[in-house]
Structures are given as structure tokens and as C-alpha cells.
Short mmCIF file of C-alpha atoms in Angstrom, two decimals:
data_model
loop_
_atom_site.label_atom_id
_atom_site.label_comp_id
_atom_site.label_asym_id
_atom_site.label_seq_id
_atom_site.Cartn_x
_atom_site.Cartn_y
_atom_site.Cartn_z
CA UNK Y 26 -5.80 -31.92 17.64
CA UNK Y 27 -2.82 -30.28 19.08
CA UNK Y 28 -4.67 -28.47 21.33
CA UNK Y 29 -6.33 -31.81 22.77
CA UNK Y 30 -2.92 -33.26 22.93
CA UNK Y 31 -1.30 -30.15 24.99
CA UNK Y 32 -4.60 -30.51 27.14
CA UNK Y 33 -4.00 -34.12 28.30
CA UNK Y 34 -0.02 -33.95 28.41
CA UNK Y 35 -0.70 -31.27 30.99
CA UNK Y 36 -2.90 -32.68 32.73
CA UNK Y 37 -1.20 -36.21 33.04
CA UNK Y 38 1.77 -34.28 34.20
CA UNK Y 39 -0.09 -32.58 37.18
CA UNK Y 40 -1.70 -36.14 37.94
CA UNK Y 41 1.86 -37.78 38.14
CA UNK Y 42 3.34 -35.19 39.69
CA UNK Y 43 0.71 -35.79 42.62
CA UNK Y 44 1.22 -39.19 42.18
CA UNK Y 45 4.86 -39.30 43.11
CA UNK Y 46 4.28 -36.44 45.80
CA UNK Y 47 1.50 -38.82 47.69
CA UNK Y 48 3.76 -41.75 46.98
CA UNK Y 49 6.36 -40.41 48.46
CA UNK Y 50 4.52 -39.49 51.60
CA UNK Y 51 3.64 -42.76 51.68
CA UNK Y 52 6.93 -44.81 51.99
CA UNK Y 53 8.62 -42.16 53.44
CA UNK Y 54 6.20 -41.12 56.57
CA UNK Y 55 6.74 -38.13 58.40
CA UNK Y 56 5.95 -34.72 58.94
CA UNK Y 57 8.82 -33.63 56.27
CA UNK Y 58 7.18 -35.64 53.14
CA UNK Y 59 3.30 -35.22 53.82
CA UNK Y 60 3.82 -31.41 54.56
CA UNK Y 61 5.41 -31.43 51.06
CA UNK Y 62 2.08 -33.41 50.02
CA UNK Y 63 -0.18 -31.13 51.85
CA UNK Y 64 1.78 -27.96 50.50
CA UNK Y 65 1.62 -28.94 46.97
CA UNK Y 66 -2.44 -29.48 47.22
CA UNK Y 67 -3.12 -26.16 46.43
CA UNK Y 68 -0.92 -25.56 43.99
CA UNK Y 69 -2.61 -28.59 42.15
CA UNK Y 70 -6.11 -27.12 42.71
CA UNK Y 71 -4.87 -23.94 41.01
CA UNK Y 72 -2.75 -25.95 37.94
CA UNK Y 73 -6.50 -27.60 37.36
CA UNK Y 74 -8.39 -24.57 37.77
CA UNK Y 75 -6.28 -23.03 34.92
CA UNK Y 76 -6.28 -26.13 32.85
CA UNK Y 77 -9.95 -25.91 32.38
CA UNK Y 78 -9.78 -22.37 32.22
CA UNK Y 79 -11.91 -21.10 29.37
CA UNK Y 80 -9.37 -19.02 27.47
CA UNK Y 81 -11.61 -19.13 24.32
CA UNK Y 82 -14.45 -17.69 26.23
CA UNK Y 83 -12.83 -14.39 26.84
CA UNK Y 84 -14.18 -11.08 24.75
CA UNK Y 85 -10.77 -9.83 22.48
CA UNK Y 86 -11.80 -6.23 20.40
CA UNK Y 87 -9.36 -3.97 18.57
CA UNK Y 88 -9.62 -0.33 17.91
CA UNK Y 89 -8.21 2.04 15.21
CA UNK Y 90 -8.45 5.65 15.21
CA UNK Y 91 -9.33 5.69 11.52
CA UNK Y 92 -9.57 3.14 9.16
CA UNK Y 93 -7.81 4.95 5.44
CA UNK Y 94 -4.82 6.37 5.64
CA UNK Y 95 -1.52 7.62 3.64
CA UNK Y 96 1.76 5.51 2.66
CA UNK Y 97 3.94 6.16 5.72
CA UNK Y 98 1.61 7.39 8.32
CA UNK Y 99 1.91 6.11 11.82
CA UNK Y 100 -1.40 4.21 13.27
CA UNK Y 101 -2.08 3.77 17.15
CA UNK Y 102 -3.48 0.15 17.31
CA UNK Y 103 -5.41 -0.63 21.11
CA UNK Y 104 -6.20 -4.23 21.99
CA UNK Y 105 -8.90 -4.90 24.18
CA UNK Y 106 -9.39 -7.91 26.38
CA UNK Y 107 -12.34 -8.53 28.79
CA UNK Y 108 -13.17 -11.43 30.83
CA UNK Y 109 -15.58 -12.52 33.51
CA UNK Y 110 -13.92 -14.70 35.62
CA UNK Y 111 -11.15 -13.37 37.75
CA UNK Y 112 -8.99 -16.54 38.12
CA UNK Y 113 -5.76 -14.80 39.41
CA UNK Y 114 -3.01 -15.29 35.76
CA UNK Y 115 0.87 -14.41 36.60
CA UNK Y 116 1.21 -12.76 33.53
CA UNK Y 117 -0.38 -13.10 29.59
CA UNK Y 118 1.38 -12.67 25.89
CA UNK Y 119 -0.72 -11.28 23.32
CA UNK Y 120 0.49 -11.40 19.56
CA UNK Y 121 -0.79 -9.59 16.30
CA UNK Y 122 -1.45 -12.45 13.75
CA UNK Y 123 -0.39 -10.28 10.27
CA UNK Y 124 0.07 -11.34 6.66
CA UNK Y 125 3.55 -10.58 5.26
CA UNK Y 126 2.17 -7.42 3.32
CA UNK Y 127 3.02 -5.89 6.46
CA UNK Y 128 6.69 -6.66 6.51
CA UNK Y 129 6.97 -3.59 4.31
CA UNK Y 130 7.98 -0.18 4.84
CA UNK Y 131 7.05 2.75 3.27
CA UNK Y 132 9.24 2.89 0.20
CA UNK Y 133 12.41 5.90 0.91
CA UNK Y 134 13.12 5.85 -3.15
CA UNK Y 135 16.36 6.81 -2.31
CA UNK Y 136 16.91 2.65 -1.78
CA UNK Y 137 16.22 1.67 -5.43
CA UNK Y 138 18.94 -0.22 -5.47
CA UNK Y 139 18.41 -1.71 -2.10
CA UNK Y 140 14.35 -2.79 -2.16
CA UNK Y 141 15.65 -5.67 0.20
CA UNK Y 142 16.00 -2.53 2.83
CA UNK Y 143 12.81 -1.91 2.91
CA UNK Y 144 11.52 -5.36 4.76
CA UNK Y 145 11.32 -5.57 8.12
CA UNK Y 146 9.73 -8.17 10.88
CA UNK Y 147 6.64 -6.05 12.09
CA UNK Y 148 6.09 -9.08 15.08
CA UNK Y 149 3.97 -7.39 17.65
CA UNK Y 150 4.15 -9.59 20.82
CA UNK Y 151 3.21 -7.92 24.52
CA UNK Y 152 3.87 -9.17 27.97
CA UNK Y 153 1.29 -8.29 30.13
CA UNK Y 154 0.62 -8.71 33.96
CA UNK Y 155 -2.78 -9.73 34.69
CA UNK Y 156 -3.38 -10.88 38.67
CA UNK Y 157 -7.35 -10.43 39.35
CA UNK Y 158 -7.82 -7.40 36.29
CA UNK Y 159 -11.06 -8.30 34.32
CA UNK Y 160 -10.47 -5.78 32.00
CA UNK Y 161 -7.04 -5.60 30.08
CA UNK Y 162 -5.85 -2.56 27.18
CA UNK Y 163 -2.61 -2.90 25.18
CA UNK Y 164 -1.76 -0.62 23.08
CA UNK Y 165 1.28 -0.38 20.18
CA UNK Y 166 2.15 1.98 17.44
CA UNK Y 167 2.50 0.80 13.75
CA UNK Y 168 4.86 3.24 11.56
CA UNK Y 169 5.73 3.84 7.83
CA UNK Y 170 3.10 1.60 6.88
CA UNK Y 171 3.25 0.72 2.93
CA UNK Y 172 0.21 1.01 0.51
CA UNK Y 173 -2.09 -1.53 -0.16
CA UNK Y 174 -5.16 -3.15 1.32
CA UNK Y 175 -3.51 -4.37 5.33
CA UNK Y 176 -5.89 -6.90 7.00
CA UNK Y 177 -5.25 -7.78 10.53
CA UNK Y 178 -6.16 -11.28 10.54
CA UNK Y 179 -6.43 -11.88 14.46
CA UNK Y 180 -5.36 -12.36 18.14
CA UNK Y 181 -3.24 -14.86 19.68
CA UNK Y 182 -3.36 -14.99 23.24
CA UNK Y 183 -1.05 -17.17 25.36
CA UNK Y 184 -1.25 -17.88 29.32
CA UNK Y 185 0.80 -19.87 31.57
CA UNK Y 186 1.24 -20.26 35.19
CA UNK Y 187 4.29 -19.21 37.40
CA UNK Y 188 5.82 -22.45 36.86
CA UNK Y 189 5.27 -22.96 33.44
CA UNK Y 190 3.35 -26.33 34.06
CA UNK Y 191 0.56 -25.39 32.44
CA UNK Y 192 0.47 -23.04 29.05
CA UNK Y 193 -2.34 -22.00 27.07
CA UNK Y 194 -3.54 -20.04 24.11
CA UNK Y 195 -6.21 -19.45 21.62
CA UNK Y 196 -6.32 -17.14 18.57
CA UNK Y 197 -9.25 -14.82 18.11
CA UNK Y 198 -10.54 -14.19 14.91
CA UNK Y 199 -10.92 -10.29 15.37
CA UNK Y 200 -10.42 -8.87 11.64
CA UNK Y 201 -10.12 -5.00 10.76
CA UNK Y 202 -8.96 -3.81 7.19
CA UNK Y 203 -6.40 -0.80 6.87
CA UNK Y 204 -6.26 1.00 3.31
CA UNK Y 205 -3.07 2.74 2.73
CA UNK Y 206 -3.26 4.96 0.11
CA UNK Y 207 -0.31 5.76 -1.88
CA UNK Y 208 1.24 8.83 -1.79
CA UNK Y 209 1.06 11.89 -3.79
CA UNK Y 210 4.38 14.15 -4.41
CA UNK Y 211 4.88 17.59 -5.64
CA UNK Y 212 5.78 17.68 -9.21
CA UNK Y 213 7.62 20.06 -11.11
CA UNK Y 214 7.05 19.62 -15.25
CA UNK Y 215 9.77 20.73 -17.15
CA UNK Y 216 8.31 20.60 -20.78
CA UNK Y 217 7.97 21.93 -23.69
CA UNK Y 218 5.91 25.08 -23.32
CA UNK Y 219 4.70 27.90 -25.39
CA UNK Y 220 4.03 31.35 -24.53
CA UNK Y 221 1.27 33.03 -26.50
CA UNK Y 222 1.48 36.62 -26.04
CA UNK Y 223 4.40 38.49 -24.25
CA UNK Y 224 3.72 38.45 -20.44
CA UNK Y 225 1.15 35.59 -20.51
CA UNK Y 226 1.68 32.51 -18.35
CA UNK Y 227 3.60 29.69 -19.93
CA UNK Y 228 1.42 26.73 -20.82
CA UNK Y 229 2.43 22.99 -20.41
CA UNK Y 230 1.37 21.22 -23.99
CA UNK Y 231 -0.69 18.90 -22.37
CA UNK Y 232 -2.59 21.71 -20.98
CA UNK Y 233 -3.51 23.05 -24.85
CA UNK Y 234 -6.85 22.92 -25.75
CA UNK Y 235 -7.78 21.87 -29.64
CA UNK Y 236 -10.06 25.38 -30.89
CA UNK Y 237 -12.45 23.70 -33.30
CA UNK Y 238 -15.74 25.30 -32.61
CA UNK Y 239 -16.93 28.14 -30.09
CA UNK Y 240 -20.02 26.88 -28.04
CA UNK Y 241 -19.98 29.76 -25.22
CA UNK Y 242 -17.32 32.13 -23.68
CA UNK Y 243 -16.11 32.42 -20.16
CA UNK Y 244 -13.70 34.69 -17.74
CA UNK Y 245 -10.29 35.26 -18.71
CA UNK Y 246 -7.51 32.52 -17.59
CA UNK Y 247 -4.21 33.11 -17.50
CA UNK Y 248 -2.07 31.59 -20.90
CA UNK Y 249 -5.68 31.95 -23.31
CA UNK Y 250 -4.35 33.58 -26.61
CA UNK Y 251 -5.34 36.65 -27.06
CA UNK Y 252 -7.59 35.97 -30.50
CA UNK Y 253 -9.86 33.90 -27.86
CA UNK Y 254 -11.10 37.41 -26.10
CA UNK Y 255 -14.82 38.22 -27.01
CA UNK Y 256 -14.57 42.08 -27.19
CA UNK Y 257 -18.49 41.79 -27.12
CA UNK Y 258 -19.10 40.44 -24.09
CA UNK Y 259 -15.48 41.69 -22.53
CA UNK Y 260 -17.34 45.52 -23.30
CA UNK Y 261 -20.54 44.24 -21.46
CA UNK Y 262 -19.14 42.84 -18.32
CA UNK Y 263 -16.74 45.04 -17.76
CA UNK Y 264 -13.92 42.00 -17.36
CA UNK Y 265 -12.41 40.27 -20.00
CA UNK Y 266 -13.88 37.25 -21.47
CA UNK Y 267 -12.40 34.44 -23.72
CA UNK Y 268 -14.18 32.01 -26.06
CA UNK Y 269 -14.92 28.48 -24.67
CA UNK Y 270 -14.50 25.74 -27.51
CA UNK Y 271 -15.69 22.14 -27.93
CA UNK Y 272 -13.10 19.72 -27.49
CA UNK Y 273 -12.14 17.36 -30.21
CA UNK Y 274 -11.99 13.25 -29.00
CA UNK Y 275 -8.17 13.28 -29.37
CA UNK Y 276 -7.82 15.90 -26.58
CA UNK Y 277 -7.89 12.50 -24.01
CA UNK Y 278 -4.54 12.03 -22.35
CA UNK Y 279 -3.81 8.39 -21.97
CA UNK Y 280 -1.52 7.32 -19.25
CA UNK Y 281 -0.17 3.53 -19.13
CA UNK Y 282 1.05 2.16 -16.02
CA UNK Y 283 3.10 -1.55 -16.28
CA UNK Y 284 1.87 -3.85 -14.03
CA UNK Y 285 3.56 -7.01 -15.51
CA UNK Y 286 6.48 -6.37 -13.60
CA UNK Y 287 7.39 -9.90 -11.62
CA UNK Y 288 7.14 -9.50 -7.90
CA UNK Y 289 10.72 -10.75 -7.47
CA UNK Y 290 12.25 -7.89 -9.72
CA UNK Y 291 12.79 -4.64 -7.55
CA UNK Y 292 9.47 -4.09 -6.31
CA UNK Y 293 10.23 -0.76 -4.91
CA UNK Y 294 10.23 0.54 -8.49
CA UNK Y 295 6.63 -0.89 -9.07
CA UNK Y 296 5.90 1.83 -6.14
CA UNK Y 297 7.47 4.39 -7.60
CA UNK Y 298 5.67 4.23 -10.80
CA UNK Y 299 2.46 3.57 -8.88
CA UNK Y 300 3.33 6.98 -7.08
CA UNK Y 301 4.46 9.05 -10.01
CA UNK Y 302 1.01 7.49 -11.94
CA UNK Y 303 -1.04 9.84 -9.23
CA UNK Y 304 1.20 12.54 -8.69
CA UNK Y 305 0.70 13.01 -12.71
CA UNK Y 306 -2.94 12.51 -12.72
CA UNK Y 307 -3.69 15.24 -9.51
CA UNK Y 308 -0.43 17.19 -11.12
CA UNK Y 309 -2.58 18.05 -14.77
CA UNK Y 310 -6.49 17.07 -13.79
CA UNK Y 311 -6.74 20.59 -13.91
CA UNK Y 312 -5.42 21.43 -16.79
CA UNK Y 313 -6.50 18.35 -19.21
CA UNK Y 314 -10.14 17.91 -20.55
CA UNK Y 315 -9.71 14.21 -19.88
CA UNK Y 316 -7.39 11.99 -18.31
CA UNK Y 317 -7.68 8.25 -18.90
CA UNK Y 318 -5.73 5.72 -16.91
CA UNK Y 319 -4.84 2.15 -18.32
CA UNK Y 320 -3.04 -0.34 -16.09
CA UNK Y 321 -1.63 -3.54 -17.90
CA UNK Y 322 -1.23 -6.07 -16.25
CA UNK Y 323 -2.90 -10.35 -15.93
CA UNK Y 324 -5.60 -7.73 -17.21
CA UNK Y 325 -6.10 -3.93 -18.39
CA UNK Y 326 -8.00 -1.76 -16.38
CA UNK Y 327 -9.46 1.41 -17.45
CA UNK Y 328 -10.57 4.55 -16.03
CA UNK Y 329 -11.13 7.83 -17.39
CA UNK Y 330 -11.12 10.81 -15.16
CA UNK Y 331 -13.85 13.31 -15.23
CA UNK Y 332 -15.04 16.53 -13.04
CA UNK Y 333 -17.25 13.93 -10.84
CA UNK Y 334 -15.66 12.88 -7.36
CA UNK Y 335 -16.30 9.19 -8.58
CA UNK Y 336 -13.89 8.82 -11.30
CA UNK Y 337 -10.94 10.58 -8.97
CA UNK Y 338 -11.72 8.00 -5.87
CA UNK Y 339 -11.82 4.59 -7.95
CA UNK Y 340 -8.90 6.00 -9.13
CA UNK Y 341 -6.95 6.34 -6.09
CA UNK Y 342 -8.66 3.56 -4.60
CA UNK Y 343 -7.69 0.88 -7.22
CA UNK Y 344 -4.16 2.48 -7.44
CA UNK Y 345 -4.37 1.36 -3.18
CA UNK Y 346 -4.43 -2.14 -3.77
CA UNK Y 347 -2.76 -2.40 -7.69
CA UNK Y 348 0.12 -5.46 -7.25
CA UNK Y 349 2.34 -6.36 -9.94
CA UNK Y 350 0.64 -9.91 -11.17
CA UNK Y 351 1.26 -10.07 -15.20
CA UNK Y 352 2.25 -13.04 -16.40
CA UNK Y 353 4.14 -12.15 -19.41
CA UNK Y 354 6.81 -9.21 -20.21
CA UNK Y 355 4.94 -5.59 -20.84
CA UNK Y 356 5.80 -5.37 -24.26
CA UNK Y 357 3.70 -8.25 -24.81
CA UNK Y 358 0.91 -6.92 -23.22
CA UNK Y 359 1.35 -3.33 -24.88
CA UNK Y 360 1.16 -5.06 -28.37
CA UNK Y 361 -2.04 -6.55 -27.62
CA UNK Y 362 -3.22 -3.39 -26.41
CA UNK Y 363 -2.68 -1.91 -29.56
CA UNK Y 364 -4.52 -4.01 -31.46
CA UNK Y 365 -8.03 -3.88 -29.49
CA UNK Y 366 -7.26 -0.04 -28.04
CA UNK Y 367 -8.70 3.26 -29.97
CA UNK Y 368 -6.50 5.63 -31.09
CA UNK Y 369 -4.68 7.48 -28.59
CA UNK Y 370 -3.33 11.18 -29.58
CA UNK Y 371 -1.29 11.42 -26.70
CA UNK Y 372 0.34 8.79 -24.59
CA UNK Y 373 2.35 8.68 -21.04
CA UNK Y 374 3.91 5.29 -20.86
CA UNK Y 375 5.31 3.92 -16.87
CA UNK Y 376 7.11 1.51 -16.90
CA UNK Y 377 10.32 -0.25 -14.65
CA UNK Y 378 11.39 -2.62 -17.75
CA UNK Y 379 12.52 -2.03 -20.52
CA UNK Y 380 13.97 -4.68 -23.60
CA UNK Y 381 14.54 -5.34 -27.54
CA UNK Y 382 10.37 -6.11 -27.86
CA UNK Y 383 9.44 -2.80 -25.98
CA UNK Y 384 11.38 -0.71 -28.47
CA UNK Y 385 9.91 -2.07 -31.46
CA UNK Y 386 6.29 -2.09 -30.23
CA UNK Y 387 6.44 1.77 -29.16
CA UNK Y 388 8.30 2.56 -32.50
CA UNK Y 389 5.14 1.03 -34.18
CA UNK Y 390 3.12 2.68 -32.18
CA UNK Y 391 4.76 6.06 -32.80
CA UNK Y 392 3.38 5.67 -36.32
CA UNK Y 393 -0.14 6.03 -35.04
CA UNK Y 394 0.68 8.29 -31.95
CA UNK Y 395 0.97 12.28 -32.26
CA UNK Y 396 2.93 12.16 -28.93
CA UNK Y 397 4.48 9.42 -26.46
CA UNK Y 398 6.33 9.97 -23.18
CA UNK Y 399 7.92 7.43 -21.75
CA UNK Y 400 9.47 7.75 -18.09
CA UNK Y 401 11.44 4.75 -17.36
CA UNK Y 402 11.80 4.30 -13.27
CA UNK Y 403 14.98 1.81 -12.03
CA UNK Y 404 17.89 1.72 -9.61
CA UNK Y 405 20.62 2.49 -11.62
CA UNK Y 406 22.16 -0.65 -11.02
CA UNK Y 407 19.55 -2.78 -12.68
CA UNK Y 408 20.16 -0.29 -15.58
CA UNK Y 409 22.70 -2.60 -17.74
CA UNK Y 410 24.24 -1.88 -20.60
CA UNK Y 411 22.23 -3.22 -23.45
CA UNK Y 412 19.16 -1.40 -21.42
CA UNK Y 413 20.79 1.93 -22.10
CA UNK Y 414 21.51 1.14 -25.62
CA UNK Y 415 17.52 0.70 -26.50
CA UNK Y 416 17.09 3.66 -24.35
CA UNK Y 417 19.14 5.87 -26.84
CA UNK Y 418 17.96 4.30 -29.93
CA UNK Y 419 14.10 5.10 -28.31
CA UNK Y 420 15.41 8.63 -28.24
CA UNK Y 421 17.23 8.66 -32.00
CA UNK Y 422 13.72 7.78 -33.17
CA UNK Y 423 12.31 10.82 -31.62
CA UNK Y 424 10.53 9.35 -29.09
CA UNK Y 425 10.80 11.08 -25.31
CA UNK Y 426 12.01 8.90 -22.63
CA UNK Y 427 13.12 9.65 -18.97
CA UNK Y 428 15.31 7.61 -16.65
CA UNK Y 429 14.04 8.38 -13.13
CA UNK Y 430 16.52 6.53 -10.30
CA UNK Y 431 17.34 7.02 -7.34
CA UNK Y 432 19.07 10.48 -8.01
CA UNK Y 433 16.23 11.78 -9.60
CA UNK Y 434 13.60 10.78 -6.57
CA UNK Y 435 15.87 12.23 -4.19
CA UNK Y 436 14.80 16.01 -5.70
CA UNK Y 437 11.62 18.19 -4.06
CA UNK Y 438 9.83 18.83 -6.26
CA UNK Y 439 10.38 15.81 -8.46
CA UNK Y 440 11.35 16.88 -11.45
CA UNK Y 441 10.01 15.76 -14.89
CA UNK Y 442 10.79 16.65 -18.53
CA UNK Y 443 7.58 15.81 -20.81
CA UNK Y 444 9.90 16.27 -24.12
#
């Protein structure tokens, strides 16, 4: 409707415009006015020609030079526009049509207080000169992109003669999906560790393997105890061997990520936990029989880890395009989980909120719980007072919980106690 309406206003104009030119000529008489009239005739040829100008018809194509990449990565974006007919154009504007995900940055952690820093206008408008070209490329760069699932949505092209009588555009619907996956960080854990035999390596506790029954033996690895060497086979391979046990069903770590935090509440700490989620995950996959991952949020999703390529990518992939949607506090959500979960020996807890109901669910929980971490990630000056008070009183009851703000994100390696 509003493009019919542009499409008659402009013509009408050109129509009166002659109008008044040959009207003129008329009355007035002489060479002065119908050289004026005569002068103008092509002028209004061309204004028509480019009135019914088939914008729509022309061929618009975009092209990435890959199609997944990593939270703050630059992308080189070309825009390609071909048409058939040559009509001579002063000059074109071509816009990116993108959703507001993309008025994100990559998250610097070192703004927690700030997350309003971290929005930007990522408008993408280019003049271009087009005369007689059939073919047209424009190209622009798109940097510190943020994680998620980015969908450019289309093309707006606009045209217009010298004058700026006539103006046109039309959007094409030319779609292409970026995944930005978040990023992983080098982590440093600073836990409680035990040291077996004088020399060996030091062994993170999560790293301990349960030694219930002996099903087959295998090469030596640094921090095995030294009761675990098979002096049978050590004599027949000439290299030291170690007993291989079956793992009990409590040797799963279970890692809990909040994703009930409100959109409007510092969303640059829901990144931050999203990030420190996988850092953990990659950080002790090695060392852990079994990693599973529960996000709670409108819904709890669950994934367990395993040696098979599948489990790590829907893993990374659904931490891509996790939002913060739940529609109630966390606590809430953790007590139902309690409720309908199995029992869970060993617990890492996420989170960017922390209140009254939170304390008493994971002190109820610590009843049924051999071992809970919690690692609490905030701006220090959403921290307020009553927030630190249930923070100590989560520590008096022997329970381990970490601030992580901005100070702490600022440090490479990031740094993290697990005690």
C-alpha cells in the first residue's frame, strides 16, 4: 500500500510538473519558455523510465566466508547485486536488515558493571555509484560479534534520481544464519588436591576415580597410586602398568547452569556463566568419567558428556543459542529439580543470583550431596549487602562458594578455587 501510494505521488508530480512547464510555454510564447519545455522532455522520459523501473526484478546474493564461528571473531560480509537492464542510476543505498541480537558485542567481562557498554548500533548502510554497471559488489566487515544463533534477515535497496524526484526501494528476502559459538578460556583450578606418593603429579578431586572392582589394567598415568601397579604385567611388558577399575554411578559430575536469570538483569553475567559452563566442561572432560550438564531454565535440559564427538557438539551447540527465558527465580526451579532429579554425588552450581530461597534449598540439598560448588558470577555492584550476608552464611554451613566479578575475569588464566 505504501509502495502504490509513493508510485502514484511520483508520478502525478512528474505529470504536473510537465503540466505547468507546457502551460507555461503556452501563455508565455517564445523561444525562452518552450526551450525550457523542450529541455525538460528528456528529463521526463528518464523520471518515467525509472518510475517503472523494475527494482524488484534485480538478482541480490550474499556471501560469507564461513558460516560457524567464535564469540568475537571478525566476519567479511560481500553483497552481490546483478541486473539486466542497464538504465543509467546516479547512485544506490543498500542496507543490512538485522534483528537486534546483533546490537551486541562480544562481552569484555571487565564491564560487569557496565553490560549497557556492550550495545552498539551495528546499521550497515552503503552508498554506491552505479551509472551503466550491471554487476555491483559491496563488501563490509562485521567485528566482535556475540554468541548466539545471528540471522541476516535481508536486503534493502534504495534508488533515486539526481534530483531526488523519484525514489525507490525494495527489500530482498536473502537470509543466511551465523552461529557464534561461545568462547572457551584457559582455566587454572585451584582445589583441593592430594598427592599420592612423593613426586607424583597432584590430582584435582574431581579427577579421583572410585576403586571398587579391577576389570583390566592399562599404562601408567601420572598421579595413579602406587598400590594400582600390576607387578605382573609391569614384569611382562617391560613398562609399568596400573589396574583399570569399574566406575561406581556416583562418579557423574553434575554441573547446573541458571538460566532463569531475567533478560533485563545484567545480561553480561548470563555470558559469563555460559562461558565459564564450557571452559569447565573442556577444562576436566579429560579427567572425569562423566560429565553431565543441566541447564534450568522455562525448562531443564540435560546432557551427559561421553567419549563420542556427539555428546561434546550438542553441547557446545545448545550452549550457542542458550538465552536466559525462566520465568520464575532459580531457587524455585532448583527445588523442583530436586524433587524429580537422581541423586547427584557431586554438584557445580552457576549461577548470577543469589537470595534468602537459594540458601535454604542448597542447604537441603547439602544433606543429600557429598560435594557442591557453587561459583557465583556478578559485577560487584549488583553485589548488595544482604547478598553477601547469605553468601557467608552458605560458607559457615560448609558449603564452597566463589564470587567471580569483574576482578576475577580480568586474570589469564582464570582462576578458580573448587573448595
Amino acid at each position: 500500500m505504501k509502495v502504490t501510494i509513493r508510485f502514484i505521488g511520483n508520478l502525478l508530480f512528474i505529470l504536473i510538473l510537465l503540466a505547468a512547464l507546457f502551460s507555461y510555454a503556452m501563455f508565455q510564447g517564445g523561444f525562452v519558455s518552450w526551450f525550457l519545455f523542450y529541455s525538460y522532455l528528456p528529463i521526463l522520459l528518464y523520471h518515467l523510465c525509472l518510475l517503472f523501473y523494475p527494482l524488484n526484478h534485480w538478482k541480490v546474493s550474499r556471501t560469507l566466508p564461513r558460516r560457524i564461528v567464535q564469540a568475537g571473531d571478525a566476519i567479511d560480509v560481500t553483497i552481490h547485486l546483478e541486473r539486466k537492464f542497464p538504465l543509467p542510476l546516479y547512485y544506490g543505498v543498500v542496507e543490512e536488515i538485522m534483528p537486534a541480537t546483533w546490537n551486541r558485542l562480544h562481552h569484555d567481562y571487565a564491564f560487569l558493571n557496565e553490560p549497557d557498554h556492550v550495545t552498539i548500533d551495528r546499521t550497515v548502510k552503503k552508498m554506491k555509484m552505479i551509472g551503466f554497471k550491471k554487476q555491483l559488489e559491496i563488501s563490509y566487515r562485521l567485528e566482535n560479534l556475540p554468541r548466539g544463533e545471528l540471522e541476516l534477515q535481508g536486503v534493502r535497496v534504495f534508488i533515486s534520481d539526481v534530483f531526488g524526484f523519484v525514489k525507490k526501494e525494495h527489500i530482498f528476502p536473502v537470509q543466511d544464519e551465523l552461529i557464534v559459538q561461545p568462547n572457551t578460556r584457559e582455566i587454572r583450578l585451584l582445589d583441593r588436591a592430594v598427592s599420592f606418593e612423593q613426586g607424583q603429579q597432584v590430582v584435582n578431586l574431581f579427577q579421583l576415580e572410585n576403586t571398587n572392582v579391577a576389570t583390566g589394567v592399562r599404562e601408567y598415568a601420572p598421579g595413579d597410586r602406587f598400590s594400582w601397579i600390576h607387578w605382573k604385567q609391569t614384569a611382562k611388558n617391560q613398562s609399568v602398568m596400573t589396574k583399570e577399575f569399574e566406575q561406581a554411578r556416583s562418579d557423574s559430575l553434575f554441573i547446573l547452569l541458571d538460566a532463569c536469570i531475567p533478560k533485563r538483569k545484567n545480561p553480561l553475567a548470563f555470558e559469563a556463566s555460559v562461558e565459564l559452563t564450557l571452559s569447565l566442561i573442556k577444562k576436566l572432560e579429560k579427567g572425569t568419567t562423566n560429565i553431565e550438564l543441566l541447564t534450568v531454565g522455562k525448562e531443564t535440559k540435560e546432557f551427559t558428556l561421553r567419549e563420542s564427538y556427539q555428546g561434546k557438539s550438542d553441547i557446545r551447540y545448545y550452549l550457542t543459542k542458550i538465552q536466559p527465558d525462566g520465568d520464575g527465580p532459580f531457587s524455585g526451579a532448583l527445588k523442583e529439580l530436586m524433587l524429580t532429579e537422581k541423586r547427584m554425588e557431586r554438584l557445580v552450581i552457576i549461577t548470577s543470583t543469589v537470595d534468602d530461597f537459594f540458601r535454604q534449598t542448597i542447604q537441603e540439598l547439602r544433606q543429600r550431596t557429598a560435594q557442591i560448588v557453587i561459583f557465583y558470577i556478578q559485577g560487584s555492584k549488583f553485589i548488595l549487602e544482604k547478598e553477601q550476608d547469605m553468601i557467608a552464611q552458605i560458607k559457615k554451613s560448609g558449603i564452597a562458594i566463589h564470587l567471580l566479578t569483574e576482578k576475577e575475569w580480568l586474570t589469564t588464566p582464570l582462576e578458580v578455587s573448587i573448595r
